[in-house]
CSV table of C-alpha atoms and ligand atoms in Angstrom, one decimal:
chain,number,residue,atom,x,y,z
M,1,UNK,CA,62.0,140.5,134.3
M,2,UNK,CA,62.3,138.8,130.9
M,3,UNK,CA,65.6,136.9,130.3
M,4,UNK,CA,67.3,137.4,127.0
M,5,UNK,CA,68.4,134.2,125.4
M,6,UNK,CA,71.4,135.0,123.2
M,7,UNK,CA,73.8,132.7,121.6
M,8,UNK,CA,75.7,135.7,120.2
M,9,UNK,CA,76.5,137.0,123.6
M,10,UNK,CA,79.7,134.8,123.8
M,11,UNK,CA,80.8,135.8,120.3
M,12,UNK,CA,81.0,139.5,121.1
M,13,UNK,CA,84.8,140.0,121.4
M,14,UNK,CA,87.9,138.2,120.3
M,15,UNK,CA,89.0,137.6,123.9
M,16,UNK,CA,85.7,136.2,124.8
M,17,UNK,CA,85.6,133.9,121.7
M,18,UNK,CA,89.0,132.5,122.7
M,19,UNK,CA,88.0,132.1,126.3
M,20,UNK,CA,85.0,129.9,125.4
M,21,UNK,CA,86.6,127.9,122.6
M,22,UNK,CA,85.8,124.2,123.0
M,23,UNK,CA,88.6,122.9,120.9
M,24,UNK,CA,92.1,123.5,122.1
M,25,UNK,CA,95.0,122.4,119.9
M,26,UNK,CA,98.8,122.3,120.2
M,27,UNK,CA,101.5,121.9,117.7
M,28,UNK,CA,102.9,118.9,119.7
M,29,UNK,CA,99.9,117.0,118.4
M,30,UNK,CA,100.9,117.4,114.8
M,31,UNK,CA,102.6,114.8,112.6
M,32,UNK,CA,104.4,115.7,109.4
M,33,UNK,CA,104.7,113.0,106.8
M,34,UNK,CA,108.0,113.2,104.8
M,35,UNK,CA,109.3,111.3,101.8
M,36,UNK,CA,113.0,110.2,101.7
M,37,UNK,CA,114.5,108.8,98.5
M,38,UNK,CA,117.4,106.6,98.1
M,39,UNK,CA,120.3,107.8,96.0
M,40,UNK,CA,118.9,111.2,95.6
M,41,UNK,CA,121.1,114.2,96.4
M,42,UNK,CA,119.3,117.3,97.4
M,43,UNK,CA,115.6,117.4,97.0
M,44,UNK,CA,113.0,117.2,94.3
M,45,UNK,CA,109.5,118.6,94.1
M,46,UNK,CA,106.5,116.3,94.0
M,47,UNK,CA,104.4,117.5,91.2
M,48,UNK,CA,101.0,116.5,92.4
M,49,UNK,CA,101.7,117.8,96.0
M,50,UNK,CA,102.9,121.4,95.2
M,51,UNK,CA,105.2,122.5,98.0
M,52,UNK,CA,106.2,119.0,99.1
M,53,UNK,CA,109.5,117.3,98.3
M,54,UNK,CA,111.3,114.1,98.2
M,55,UNK,CA,114.5,114.5,100.1
M,56,UNK,CA,117.8,112.8,99.7
M,57,UNK,CA,119.7,111.9,102.9
M,58,UNK,CA,122.0,114.9,102.4
M,59,UNK,CA,119.0,117.3,102.4
M,60,UNK,CA,117.1,115.6,105.3
M,61,UNK,CA,118.6,117.2,108.3
M,62,UNK,CA,117.9,120.8,107.3
M,63,UNK,CA,114.3,119.9,106.5
M,64,UNK,CA,113.9,118.1,109.8
M,65,UNK,CA,115.4,121.0,111.7
M,66,UNK,CA,112.8,123.3,110.1
M,67,UNK,CA,110.0,121.0,111.1
M,68,UNK,CA,111.4,120.7,114.7
M,69,UNK,CA,111.8,124.4,114.8
M,70,UNK,CA,108.1,125.0,113.8
M,71,UNK,CA,107.3,123.0,116.9
M,72,UNK,CA,105.6,120.1,115.1
M,73,UNK,CA,105.4,117.1,117.4
M,74,UNK,CA,106.7,114.4,115.2
M,75,UNK,CA,107.7,113.3,111.6
M,76,UNK,CA,106.6,110.2,109.9
M,77,UNK,CA,108.9,108.6,107.2
M,78,UNK,CA,108.0,107.2,103.9
M,79,UNK,CA,110.8,105.6,101.9
M,80,UNK,CA,111.4,105.5,98.2
M,81,UNK,CA,114.0,102.8,97.5
M,82,UNK,CA,116.4,102.7,94.6
M,83,UNK,CA,115.3,99.1,93.8
M,84,UNK,CA,112.0,97.3,94.2
M,85,UNK,CA,111.4,93.6,94.3
M,86,UNK,CA,108.6,91.1,94.6
M,87,UNK,CA,108.8,90.9,98.4
M,88,UNK,CA,109.7,94.5,99.1
M,89,UNK,CA,113.0,93.6,100.7
M,90,UNK,CA,114.1,97.3,100.9
M,91,UNK,CA,111.5,97.8,103.6
M,92,UNK,CA,113.1,95.6,106.1
M,93,UNK,CA,116.8,95.9,105.1
M,94,UNK,CA,118.8,97.3,108.0
M,95,UNK,CA,120.4,99.7,105.4
M,96,UNK,CA,117.0,100.5,103.7
M,97,UNK,CA,116.3,104.1,103.0
M,98,UNK,CA,114.1,104.7,105.9
M,99,UNK,CA,116.4,103.0,108.3
M,100,UNK,CA,119.3,105.2,107.1
M,101,UNK,CA,117.0,108.3,107.4
M,102,UNK,CA,116.0,107.3,111.0
M,103,UNK,CA,119.7,106.8,112.0
M,104,UNK,CA,120.6,110.1,110.6
M,105,UNK,CA,117.6,111.9,112.1
M,106,UNK,CA,118.2,110.5,115.5
M,107,UNK,CA,121.9,111.8,115.3
M,108,UNK,CA,121.3,115.2,113.7
M,109,UNK,CA,118.0,116.2,115.2
M,110,UNK,CA,117.9,114.3,118.4
M,111,UNK,CA,114.8,116.2,119.9
M,112,UNK,CA,112.5,115.2,117.2
M,113,UNK,CA,110.0,112.4,117.6
M,114,UNK,CA,110.4,109.8,114.8
M,115,UNK,CA,107.7,107.6,113.4
M,116,UNK,CA,108.2,104.9,110.8
M,117,UNK,CA,105.3,104.1,108.4
M,118,UNK,CA,105.3,100.4,108.1
M,119,UNK,CA,104.1,99.1,104.7
M,120,UNK,CA,105.5,97.3,101.6
M,121,UNK,CA,103.9,99.1,98.7
M,122,UNK,CA,106.7,101.6,98.1
M,123,UNK,CA,109.1,98.6,98.0
M,124,UNK,CA,107.4,96.0,96.0
M,125,UNK,CA,107.8,95.8,92.2
M,126,UNK,CA,104.0,95.3,91.8
M,127,UNK,CA,103.1,98.1,94.2
M,128,UNK,CA,100.8,96.1,96.4
M,129,UNK,CA,101.1,96.3,100.3
M,130,UNK,CA,102.3,92.8,100.7
M,131,UNK,CA,103.5,89.6,99.1
M,132,UNK,CA,101.3,88.0,96.4
M,133,UNK,CA,99.7,84.6,96.1
M,134,UNK,CA,97.3,83.2,93.4
M,135,UNK,CA,93.7,83.5,94.2
M,136,UNK,CA,90.9,81.6,92.5
M,137,UNK,CA,87.6,82.8,93.7
M,138,UNK,CA,85.8,80.9,90.8
M,139,UNK,CA,87.4,77.5,91.3
M,140,UNK,CA,90.6,75.7,90.5
M,141,UNK,CA,90.2,75.6,86.8
M,142,UNK,CA,89.8,79.3,86.5
M,143,UNK,CA,92.8,81.4,85.8
M,144,UNK,CA,94.2,82.8,89.1
M,145,UNK,CA,94.4,86.4,89.8
M,146,UNK,CA,96.7,87.6,92.5
M,147,UNK,CA,95.9,88.9,96.0
M,148,UNK,CA,98.0,89.9,98.9
M,149,UNK,CA,98.8,86.9,101.1
M,150,UNK,CA,97.9,88.0,104.6
M,151,UNK,CA,100.0,85.9,107.0
M,152,UNK,CA,103.4,85.9,105.1
M,153,UNK,CA,102.9,89.7,104.8
M,154,UNK,CA,102.4,90.1,108.5
M,155,UNK,CA,105.7,88.3,109.0
M,156,UNK,CA,107.4,90.9,106.8
M,157,UNK,CA,105.6,93.8,108.5
M,158,UNK,CA,106.9,92.6,111.8
M,159,UNK,CA,110.5,92.6,110.4
M,160,UNK,CA,110.0,96.2,109.0
M,161,UNK,CA,108.8,97.4,112.4
M,162,UNK,CA,111.7,95.8,114.3
M,163,UNK,CA,114.3,97.1,111.8
M,164,UNK,CA,112.8,100.6,111.9
M,165,UNK,CA,113.0,100.6,115.7
M,166,UNK,CA,116.5,99.3,115.7
M,167,UNK,CA,117.4,102.2,113.4
M,168,UNK,CA,115.9,104.8,115.8
M,169,UNK,CA,112.1,105.0,115.2
M,170,UNK,CA,110.3,106.1,118.4
M,171,UNK,CA,107.0,104.7,117.1
M,172,UNK,CA,105.8,102.6,114.2
M,173,UNK,CA,102.6,103.1,112.2
M,174,UNK,CA,101.5,100.1,110.0
M,175,UNK,CA,99.5,101.3,107.0
M,176,UNK,CA,98.9,98.0,105.1
M,177,UNK,CA,95.6,96.9,106.4
M,178,UNK,CA,96.4,93.2,106.7
M,179,UNK,CA,94.5,91.3,109.5
M,180,UNK,CA,96.4,90.5,112.7
M,181,UNK,CA,99.3,92.8,111.9
M,182,UNK,CA,99.0,94.8,115.1
M,183,UNK,CA,99.3,91.6,117.2
M,184,UNK,CA,102.1,90.4,114.9
M,185,UNK,CA,104.1,93.6,115.1
M,186,UNK,CA,103.4,94.0,118.9
M,187,UNK,CA,104.8,90.5,119.4
M,188,UNK,CA,107.8,91.1,117.3
M,189,UNK,CA,108.6,94.4,119.0
M,190,UNK,CA,108.2,92.8,122.4
M,191,UNK,CA,110.4,89.9,121.5
M,192,UNK,CA,113.2,92.2,120.2
M,193,UNK,CA,113.1,94.1,123.5
M,194,UNK,CA,111.1,97.0,122.3
M,195,UNK,CA,108.1,96.7,124.6
M,196,UNK,CA,108.1,100.4,125.2
M,197,UNK,CA,107.7,101.4,121.6
M,198,UNK,CA,104.0,102.3,120.8
M,199,UNK,CA,102.1,101.2,117.7
M,200,UNK,CA,100.0,103.7,115.9
M,201,UNK,CA,97.6,101.7,113.7
M,202,UNK,CA,96.2,102.9,110.5
M,203,UNK,CA,93.1,100.9,111.7
M,204,UNK,CA,90.5,102.5,109.6
M,205,UNK,CA,92.0,103.2,106.3
M,206,UNK,CA,89.8,103.3,103.2
M,207,UNK,CA,90.4,102.4,99.7
M,208,UNK,CA,90.5,106.0,98.6
M,209,UNK,CA,91.1,108.0,95.5
M,210,UNK,CA,92.5,110.7,97.8
M,211,UNK,CA,95.8,108.8,97.9
M,212,UNK,CA,96.5,109.5,94.2
M,213,UNK,CA,99.1,112.2,94.7
M,214,UNK,CA,100.9,110.2,97.3
M,215,UNK,CA,101.3,107.3,94.9
M,216,UNK,CA,102.9,109.6,92.4
M,217,UNK,CA,105.2,110.9,95.1
M,218,UNK,CA,106.1,107.4,96.3
M,219,UNK,CA,105.9,105.6,92.9
M,220,UNK,CA,103.6,103.1,94.8
M,221,UNK,CA,100.6,102.8,92.6
M,222,UNK,CA,99.7,99.1,92.2
M,223,UNK,CA,100.9,97.8,88.8
M,224,UNK,CA,97.6,95.9,88.4
M,225,UNK,CA,94.3,95.6,90.2
M,226,UNK,CA,93.6,98.0,93.2
M,227,UNK,CA,93.7,97.9,97.0
M,228,UNK,CA,90.1,97.1,97.6
M,229,UNK,CA,90.9,93.6,98.7
M,230,UNK,CA,92.6,94.9,101.8
M,231,UNK,CA,91.6,98.6,102.3
M,232,UNK,CA,88.1,99.3,103.4
M,233,UNK,CA,85.0,100.1,101.4
M,234,UNK,CA,84.0,103.7,102.1
M,235,UNK,CA,80.4,102.8,102.4
M,236,UNK,CA,80.9,101.1,105.7
M,237,UNK,CA,80.6,102.4,109.2
M,238,UNK,CA,80.2,99.2,111.3
M,239,UNK,CA,83.2,97.7,109.7
M,240,UNK,CA,85.2,100.8,110.7
M,241,UNK,CA,84.2,100.2,114.3
M,242,UNK,CA,85.1,96.6,114.1
M,243,UNK,CA,88.6,97.4,112.7
M,244,UNK,CA,89.2,100.0,115.4
M,245,UNK,CA,88.1,97.7,118.3
M,246,UNK,CA,90.0,94.8,116.9
M,247,UNK,CA,93.2,96.8,116.7
M,248,UNK,CA,92.9,98.1,120.3
M,249,UNK,CA,92.4,94.6,121.4
M,250,UNK,CA,95.5,93.5,119.4
M,251,UNK,CA,97.5,96.2,121.3
M,252,UNK,CA,97.3,99.3,119.2
M,253,UNK,CA,98.3,102.3,121.4
M,254,UNK,CA,96.8,104.8,118.9
M,255,UNK,CA,94.1,104.4,116.3
M,256,UNK,CA,94.2,106.3,113.1
M,257,UNK,CA,91.4,107.2,110.7
M,258,UNK,CA,92.5,107.9,107.1
M,259,UNK,CA,91.6,110.0,105.0
M,260,UNK,CA,90.4,112.7,107.4
M,261,UNK,CA,88.0,115.0,105.8
M,262,UNK,CA,85.4,112.7,104.5
M,263,UNK,CA,85.6,110.4,107.5
M,264,UNK,CA,85.1,112.8,110.4
M,265,UNK,CA,81.9,110.9,111.4
M,266,UNK,CA,84.2,108.0,112.2
M,267,UNK,CA,86.7,110.0,113.9
M,268,UNK,CA,84.0,111.2,116.2
M,269,UNK,CA,82.4,107.8,116.7
M,270,UNK,CA,85.7,106.0,117.3
M,271,UNK,CA,87.0,108.6,119.7
M,272,UNK,CA,84.0,107.9,121.8
M,273,UNK,CA,84.2,104.2,121.5
M,274,UNK,CA,87.8,103.5,122.3
M,275,UNK,CA,90.0,104.3,125.3
M,276,UNK,CA,93.1,105.2,123.2
M,277,UNK,CA,94.1,108.3,121.4
M,278,UNK,CA,92.6,108.8,118.0
M,279,UNK,CA,94.6,110.3,115.0
M,280,UNK,CA,93.3,111.5,111.7
M,281,UNK,CA,95.3,111.8,108.5
M,282,UNK,CA,94.6,114.5,106.0
M,283,UNK,CA,96.1,112.7,103.0
M,284,UNK,CA,97.8,113.8,99.8
M,285,UNK,CA,94.6,114.4,97.8
M,286,UNK,CA,93.2,116.6,100.5
M,287,UNK,CA,96.4,118.6,100.4
M,288,UNK,CA,96.5,118.7,96.7
M,289,UNK,CA,93.0,120.1,96.4
M,290,UNK,CA,93.7,122.9,98.8
M,291,UNK,CA,96.9,123.8,97.0
M,292,UNK,CA,95.3,123.7,93.5
M,293,UNK,CA,92.4,125.8,94.4
M,294,UNK,CA,94.6,128.3,96.3
M,295,UNK,CA,97.0,128.6,93.4
M,296,UNK,CA,94.1,129.7,91.2
M,297,UNK,CA,93.0,132.3,93.8
M,298,UNK,CA,89.7,130.5,94.4
M,299,UNK,CA,90.0,130.0,98.1
M,300,UNK,CA,91.8,131.6,101.1
M,301,UNK,CA,94.4,129.0,101.6
M,302,UNK,CA,95.4,129.9,105.2
M,303,UNK,CA,91.8,130.2,106.4
M,304,UNK,CA,91.0,126.8,104.7
M,305,UNK,CA,93.9,125.1,106.4
M,306,UNK,CA,92.8,126.4,109.8
M,307,UNK,CA,89.2,125.4,109.3
M,308,UNK,CA,90.1,121.9,108.1
M,309,UNK,CA,92.5,121.4,111.2
M,310,UNK,CA,89.9,122.6,113.7
M,311,UNK,CA,87.3,120.3,112.2
M,312,UNK,CA,89.6,117.4,112.7
M,313,UNK,CA,90.3,118.1,116.4
M,314,UNK,CA,86.6,119.2,117.0
M,315,UNK,CA,85.5,115.7,115.6
M,316,UNK,CA,87.6,114.1,118.4
M,317,UNK,CA,91.1,113.5,117.0
M,318,UNK,CA,93.8,114.3,119.4
M,319,UNK,CA,96.5,113.8,116.8
M,320,UNK,CA,96.6,115.2,113.3
M,321,UNK,CA,98.8,114.0,110.4
M,322,UNK,CA,99.1,116.6,107.7
M,323,UNK,CA,101.3,118.0,105.0
M,324,UNK,CA,100.4,121.4,106.4
M,325,UNK,CA,101.8,120.6,109.8
M,326,UNK,CA,104.3,123.4,109.7
M,327,UNK,CA,101.8,126.0,108.6
M,328,UNK,CA,99.2,124.8,111.2
M,329,UNK,CA,101.9,124.9,114.0
M,330,UNK,CA,102.5,128.6,113.1
M,331,UNK,CA,98.8,129.3,113.1
M,332,UNK,CA,98.3,127.6,116.6
M,333,UNK,CA,101.3,129.6,117.9
M,334,UNK,CA,99.9,132.9,116.5
M,335,UNK,CA,96.6,132.1,118.2
M,336,UNK,CA,94.8,132.1,115.0
M,337,UNK,CA,93.4,128.6,115.9
M,338,UNK,CA,93.3,126.5,119.0
A,1,PBG,C1,101.0,103.0,102.1
A,1,PBG,C2,100.4,104.4,102.4
A,1,PBG,C3,99.6,105.1,101.5
A,1,PBG,C4,99.3,106.4,102.1
A,1,PBG,C5,100.0,106.2,103.4
A,1,PBG,N1,100.6,105.0,103.5
A,1,PBG,C6,99.2,104.8,100.0
A,1,PBG,C7,98.2,103.9,99.8
A,1,PBG,O1,97.7,103.2,100.6
A,1,PBG,O2,98.0,103.7,98.6
A,1,PBG,C8,98.7,107.5,101.6
A,1,PBG,C9,99.0,108.9,102.2
A,1,PBG,C10,98.5,110.0,101.4
A,1,PBG,O3,97.8,109.9,100.4
A,1,PBG,O4,98.9,111.1,101.8
A,1,PBG,N2,100.2,102.0,102.2
């Protein structure tokens, strides 16, 4: 008898399609990035990220409860300080905006898992992700330009991480792209008695135009120059592997790839190469594009959100950071995806 070879056989009903699904997702693997602003009462909309807001501390508990109720696994905090300075001191102040937010969140929404984004760019007057030093690539007589000074920056990142954990962070996530910061932060946490606190490294973070809306949201665009001296060149694959492997060696507990959509090749390759969980971050520009096209009626927003999320998990990410976390959690619960 002749055998029929049919790929469509397993697609013939919804229950069968669900049975044979290769990618399973759960809301507990979602992380929602949230903006908290010092001296703000209530919340204000972020223009380039339609539907997202900056929250004042008074408005934060309600927003966090909504996230927790949606079943989203965790929130990650970005702070917008009232004052910025050359060294970003608001980032490691024990009464800094993120530290206040963490303390409040721990008290008001105790079940929610809290992550602190560790970086200086929202807190420095110049908008770079560290402290600056003169740099003369063309010799001593040439006028200097400025670059981020790696090691003094790592010392500050370590202080940020420790202060966030002291305030209630369950995990820290450095997004600065300095060299050696995972080892530095790990050592700082261990010394402070926080050996159990995991570090999620933005290990593979590209210099990307997709961060544009975030920089509007956080007021963190660099005042001069760009971030290409520390964030990665998007042409590079080997370098991404090197960053991921180095950070695992330095003690990163989770490796993140950012942005997500254009970098799923690396999510896939890294998830096969490392023995730690891999996270992918759908950044502000990815969110903004979907919202903008949906607002014009050009795409089916819910369907696009589901397809983007499934792509990220299918590529090998076990954790997904996204501004659509609440919606995706609902789609997962409803069985629309996952
Ligand atoms: C801070 C940081 C940025 C993002 C996360 N952490 C901005 C940047 O590097 O300029 C971007 C997130 C997003 O676009 O959603 N270094």
